[in-house]
């Protein structure tokens, strides 16, 4: 069962549907459900439930009966994997999405319509009012007369009346007077004592050339007031009548439209939320979590994430959706934390907030402490939503968080703002990039279903090129959608040809660019963290450990971990494990660009050499702890400070490191092969040889040795070429391709002899011997083994010598050997 398959209706007889099927409830079950639905997503105490069910007639056993009814109701409303009614001290709460309860949907639509009207978007407002009024099926709770819901029913009725009046005003303001007449006639008949719709009806009739009928409306209303209340119509209505009699124009203004909130009538509070983005898509789980936090009465919620991930869009979308739940107002402040402008301070923000709460500038206290006290006093009993956007530092908002239990603050930031979580009890929600389906949904919403369906493969490729980052996808969508003839494939070609960071921008808007967004995060870092960020971008990696970073940036591991944590705090990286960090491809590309501009070539080269040395020495340590064959190539690399893990506690720890770092080792070898420094690619592959035999697929072994071979050939490194011939020969032998293995070993033998690499010569001879033996050439094989054994003996390589002897004894009858001398030589 999904959220979309649950529906509660109270604007008329109470109805419940699950999976589009009606749910039958008893009278008392319906009463309890209504008691909870009066306060959706809020805690309703047991005492309040009893009061709403029985009022002053509540029996002494009311608490027990309420608990029993809750059990029955939970059973009747059972949904697999979801609990609608939860226990929350001192009572219960029904947890719903806005679109699951018609009264909440009604309130949201009215609030949207009111804002549309204020912006003079009258056609849009009329559609929204129509949608809201279409939800009504009769009087609220009409079938629950025994319940104490009269006040709530009247409150809802008042909201409906104001919606009808506001819709009529939109008709009049947009020059569609004739469309308002029928509705107003029906409503004035239903509510004969209300004056605003009478005035609207008079104006509508006047604008439609029916002035005499308009004057009859006035006269009928005057008679009703005299008979019912003994009063006369207001001065405003009398002036309207006089204007019509004297032949003046019919006024276009009248009853103002205001956002309608379901709840007690209060002065209209601030409505400062900016328009939400019309292309908002996805984030279903995050919206659910925000609803849940609101239901739990969390006072402060942090929305944190990297640049361009959509924090502000999500905050504004959710705030707009739930604005009706905060009838005393909604504030929005851009705190300019990550911005070219100076960040907004508390002393700048407080006067803005106080003026929004109705205090004139001259009445705001001068003393900051007095401002905070006044601000919190004003909010102490109000239901207000505050959105503090783009916060960089805890100090920007700590004193702005209200103390009232009815208020909620939503804070967005690229920083994790750990102080607010640790000391102020804030709940944090971290946003990541879109998943694949959400990203495609944004493309479909921006380009239309037809255009994305025409290029499904290109759409999927663009999503990945944009790293599924909402900002990047929005920019790409804007360029493609700007002209009907533009295609997704064309934009991909631009990204590939000119670079992603260069193209992911909106011309004429310096802030609508991925690079500009990343600039602000980067510039918020300390200088030491900026250097670390740049140098880590020089060599591609699939997540970096603190130890590898320490080698690359030339620092101690703990210092590197602190710097990586600082980078992660502003979400340029994310912590993916213990002292392990990852980042997105666009961020990597950005770091590499900054390094190319800000770090001299010799510093970048030194960082690369330190990282490669770190991996090489770590592999040697691992080979040693596992008891594998050490590298045969001679090497002379400088020890890297903190290059570790220099010593593993045992094979298990070492192999766990190997699995975690394997992708990074591959990327480092590939980088060394393509960009240098020379010699490192074959050196690392040679050191890996026994690990590759036992822990990686043979095809991967062949591929990586082929990469190192190509590098050695480009760099005229004959020893490296020889080592890679031998590596491929061993891999092919393990795969059963004996002829190819023999050919590779012969090529390695020739190169080893040319460069005087005797250990390589011994390995090549032994490799040839094994291949020949298995091809049935035993005598030639034995000759090869003997030569290899002698070289190993001369070099003092006891392990190699023993291996050659073992091959001889395993593959040749005992009577074929006459003697084995003191040196262990075979007598041929």
Short mmCIF file of C-alpha atoms in Angstrom, two decimals, residues 216-392:
data_model
loop_
_atom_site.label_atom_id
_atom_site.label_comp_id
_atom_site.label_asym_id
_atom_site.label_seq_id
_atom_site.Cartn_x
_atom_site.Cartn_y
_atom_site.Cartn_z
CA UNK A 216 -32.73 45.31 -6.14
CA UNK A 217 -29.98 43.28 -4.44
CA UNK A 218 -29.30 46.26 -2.17
CA UNK A 219 -32.96 46.75 -1.36
CA UNK A 220 -33.50 43.06 -0.55
CA UNK A 221 -30.47 43.12 1.72
CA UNK A 222 -31.68 46.27 3.54
CA UNK A 223 -35.05 44.63 4.23
CA UNK A 224 -33.40 41.41 5.53
CA UNK A 225 -31.16 43.42 7.88
CA UNK A 226 -34.10 45.45 9.17
CA UNK A 227 -36.24 42.39 9.82
CA UNK A 228 -33.50 40.19 11.27
CA UNK A 229 -31.18 42.61 13.08
CA UNK A 230 -32.81 46.03 13.00
CA UNK A 231 -29.77 47.68 11.37
CA UNK A 232 -28.93 49.37 8.07
CA UNK A 233 -26.32 48.33 5.47
CA UNK A 234 -22.78 49.68 5.94
CA UNK A 235 -21.60 53.06 4.67
CA UNK A 236 -19.50 51.30 2.01
CA UNK A 237 -22.52 49.47 0.57
CA UNK A 238 -24.64 52.67 0.68
CA UNK A 239 -21.93 54.53 -1.25
CA UNK A 240 -21.90 51.77 -3.86
CA UNK A 241 -25.69 52.08 -4.26
CA UNK A 242 -25.46 55.90 -4.52
CA UNK A 243 -22.75 55.66 -7.17
CA UNK A 244 -25.01 53.42 -9.27
CA UNK A 245 -28.03 55.70 -8.86
CA UNK A 246 -26.06 58.81 -9.87
CA UNK A 247 -24.71 57.04 -12.96
CA UNK A 248 -21.07 56.86 -11.87
CA UNK A 249 -18.84 54.00 -12.78
CA UNK A 250 -19.02 50.76 -10.85
CA UNK A 251 -15.91 50.43 -8.63
CA UNK A 252 -13.60 47.58 -9.51
CA UNK A 253 -12.19 47.29 -5.98
CA UNK A 254 -14.05 45.91 -3.04
CA UNK A 255 -13.55 43.10 -0.63
CA UNK A 256 -9.87 42.27 -0.58
CA UNK A 257 -8.69 38.73 -1.08
CA UNK A 258 -6.59 37.36 1.75
CA UNK A 259 -5.10 33.93 2.30
CA UNK A 260 -7.58 31.82 4.23
CA UNK A 261 -6.26 29.69 7.08
CA UNK A 262 -8.31 27.07 8.88
CA UNK A 263 -8.16 27.96 12.54
CA UNK A 264 -8.99 30.89 14.82
CA UNK A 265 -9.35 34.27 13.13
CA UNK A 266 -6.14 36.22 13.73
CA UNK A 267 -4.49 39.25 12.20
CA UNK A 268 -2.77 38.21 8.99
CA UNK A 269 0.90 37.44 9.77
CA UNK A 270 3.90 37.80 7.49
CA UNK A 271 3.84 35.78 4.27
CA UNK A 272 7.45 36.09 3.14
CA UNK A 273 8.10 32.80 1.35
CA UNK A 274 9.53 33.32 -2.16
CA UNK A 275 7.79 31.50 -5.03
CA UNK A 276 8.69 27.82 -5.11
CA UNK A 277 10.26 26.45 -8.27
CA UNK A 278 7.63 25.17 -10.71
CA UNK A 279 9.97 22.33 -11.79
CA UNK A 280 10.42 20.86 -8.34
CA UNK A 281 10.45 17.09 -8.58
CA UNK A 282 11.39 14.04 -6.52
CA UNK A 283 12.49 14.23 -2.89
CA UNK A 284 9.53 12.14 -1.79
CA UNK A 285 11.44 10.56 1.11
CA UNK A 286 12.85 13.89 2.27
CA UNK A 287 9.36 15.47 2.20
CA UNK A 288 8.06 12.55 4.24
CA UNK A 289 10.85 13.03 6.76
CA UNK A 290 10.08 16.75 7.05
CA UNK A 291 6.40 15.98 7.61
CA UNK A 292 7.41 13.49 10.27
CA UNK A 293 9.65 16.00 12.02
CA UNK A 294 6.85 18.54 11.99
CA UNK A 295 4.48 15.96 13.43
CA UNK A 296 7.04 15.26 16.16
CA UNK A 297 7.10 19.01 16.91
CA UNK A 298 10.79 19.32 16.20
CA UNK A 299 11.58 23.02 16.71
CA UNK A 300 14.62 23.17 14.40
CA UNK A 301 15.38 21.16 11.25
CA UNK A 302 18.63 21.43 9.32
CA UNK A 303 18.66 20.77 5.58
CA UNK A 304 22.32 20.34 4.69
CA UNK A 305 24.12 19.27 1.54
CA UNK A 306 26.56 20.27 -1.15
CA UNK A 307 26.37 23.16 -3.59
CA UNK A 308 23.53 22.83 -6.11
CA UNK A 309 21.91 19.83 -4.43
CA UNK A 310 18.55 21.60 -4.04
CA UNK A 311 18.36 22.53 -0.34
CA UNK A 312 16.59 25.85 -0.88
CA UNK A 313 14.16 24.35 -3.41
CA UNK A 314 13.20 21.59 -1.00
CA UNK A 315 12.85 23.98 1.95
CA UNK A 316 10.61 26.38 0.02
CA UNK A 317 8.54 23.60 -1.56
CA UNK A 318 7.84 22.01 1.81
CA UNK A 319 7.26 25.37 3.51
CA UNK A 320 4.78 26.40 0.83
CA UNK A 321 3.00 23.06 1.12
CA UNK A 322 2.52 23.34 4.90
CA UNK A 323 2.10 27.10 5.17
CA UNK A 324 -1.53 26.70 6.25
CA UNK A 325 -0.33 24.88 9.35
CA UNK A 326 1.43 28.06 10.45
CA UNK A 327 -1.41 30.62 10.36
CA UNK A 328 0.55 33.29 12.24
CA UNK A 329 3.02 33.70 9.41
CA UNK A 330 5.96 32.39 7.44
CA UNK A 331 9.33 34.15 7.41
CA UNK A 332 12.14 33.75 4.91
CA UNK A 333 15.65 35.17 5.34
CA UNK A 334 18.59 34.60 3.00
CA UNK A 335 21.44 34.64 5.51
CA UNK A 336 24.03 34.99 2.71
CA UNK A 337 26.37 32.52 4.41
CA UNK A 338 27.89 31.20 1.19
CA UNK A 339 27.64 34.32 -0.91
CA UNK A 340 29.71 37.10 -2.47
CA UNK A 341 27.96 39.54 -0.14
CA UNK A 342 28.63 39.93 3.56
CA UNK A 343 26.82 37.27 5.63
CA UNK A 344 23.70 38.48 7.41
CA UNK A 345 24.35 38.95 11.12
CA UNK A 346 21.92 38.60 14.02
CA UNK A 347 21.86 42.38 14.46
CA UNK A 348 20.79 42.78 10.82
CA UNK A 349 18.22 39.98 10.91
CA UNK A 350 16.39 40.86 14.16
CA UNK A 351 14.97 44.25 13.05
CA UNK A 352 13.71 42.62 9.82
CA UNK A 353 11.98 39.87 11.80
CA UNK A 354 10.49 42.30 14.35
CA UNK A 355 9.10 44.52 11.62
CA UNK A 356 7.59 41.43 10.02
CA UNK A 357 5.88 40.78 13.33
CA UNK A 358 4.25 44.21 13.20
CA UNK A 359 6.70 46.46 15.04
CA UNK A 360 7.57 49.71 13.32
CA UNK A 361 11.26 50.50 12.81
CA UNK A 362 11.17 53.34 15.35
CA UNK A 363 9.74 51.06 18.05
CA UNK A 364 12.39 48.34 17.73
CA UNK A 365 14.72 48.45 20.78
CA UNK A 366 18.28 49.57 20.16
CA UNK A 367 19.89 47.02 22.48
CA UNK A 368 20.44 43.60 20.75
CA UNK A 369 19.57 41.72 23.94
CA UNK A 370 16.27 43.57 24.19
CA UNK A 371 15.56 42.78 20.53
CA UNK A 372 16.07 39.05 21.15
CA UNK A 373 13.81 39.16 24.22
CA UNK A 374 11.07 41.01 22.35
CA UNK A 375 11.35 38.70 19.34
CA UNK A 376 10.99 35.56 21.43
CA UNK A 377 8.15 37.04 23.43
CA UNK A 378 6.21 37.85 20.27
CA UNK A 379 6.69 34.30 18.94
CA UNK A 380 6.06 32.51 22.23
CA UNK A 381 2.37 31.82 21.53
CA UNK A 382 2.34 31.98 17.73
CA UNK A 383 2.39 29.20 15.15
CA UNK A 384 5.06 30.51 12.83
CA UNK A 385 7.39 28.94 10.28
CA UNK A 386 10.85 30.46 9.82
CA UNK A 387 13.15 29.54 6.93
CA UNK A 388 16.76 30.61 7.44
CA UNK A 389 18.40 29.92 4.09
CA UNK A 390 22.10 29.68 3.21
CA UNK A 391 23.56 29.72 6.72
CA UNK A 392 27.33 29.39 7.08
#
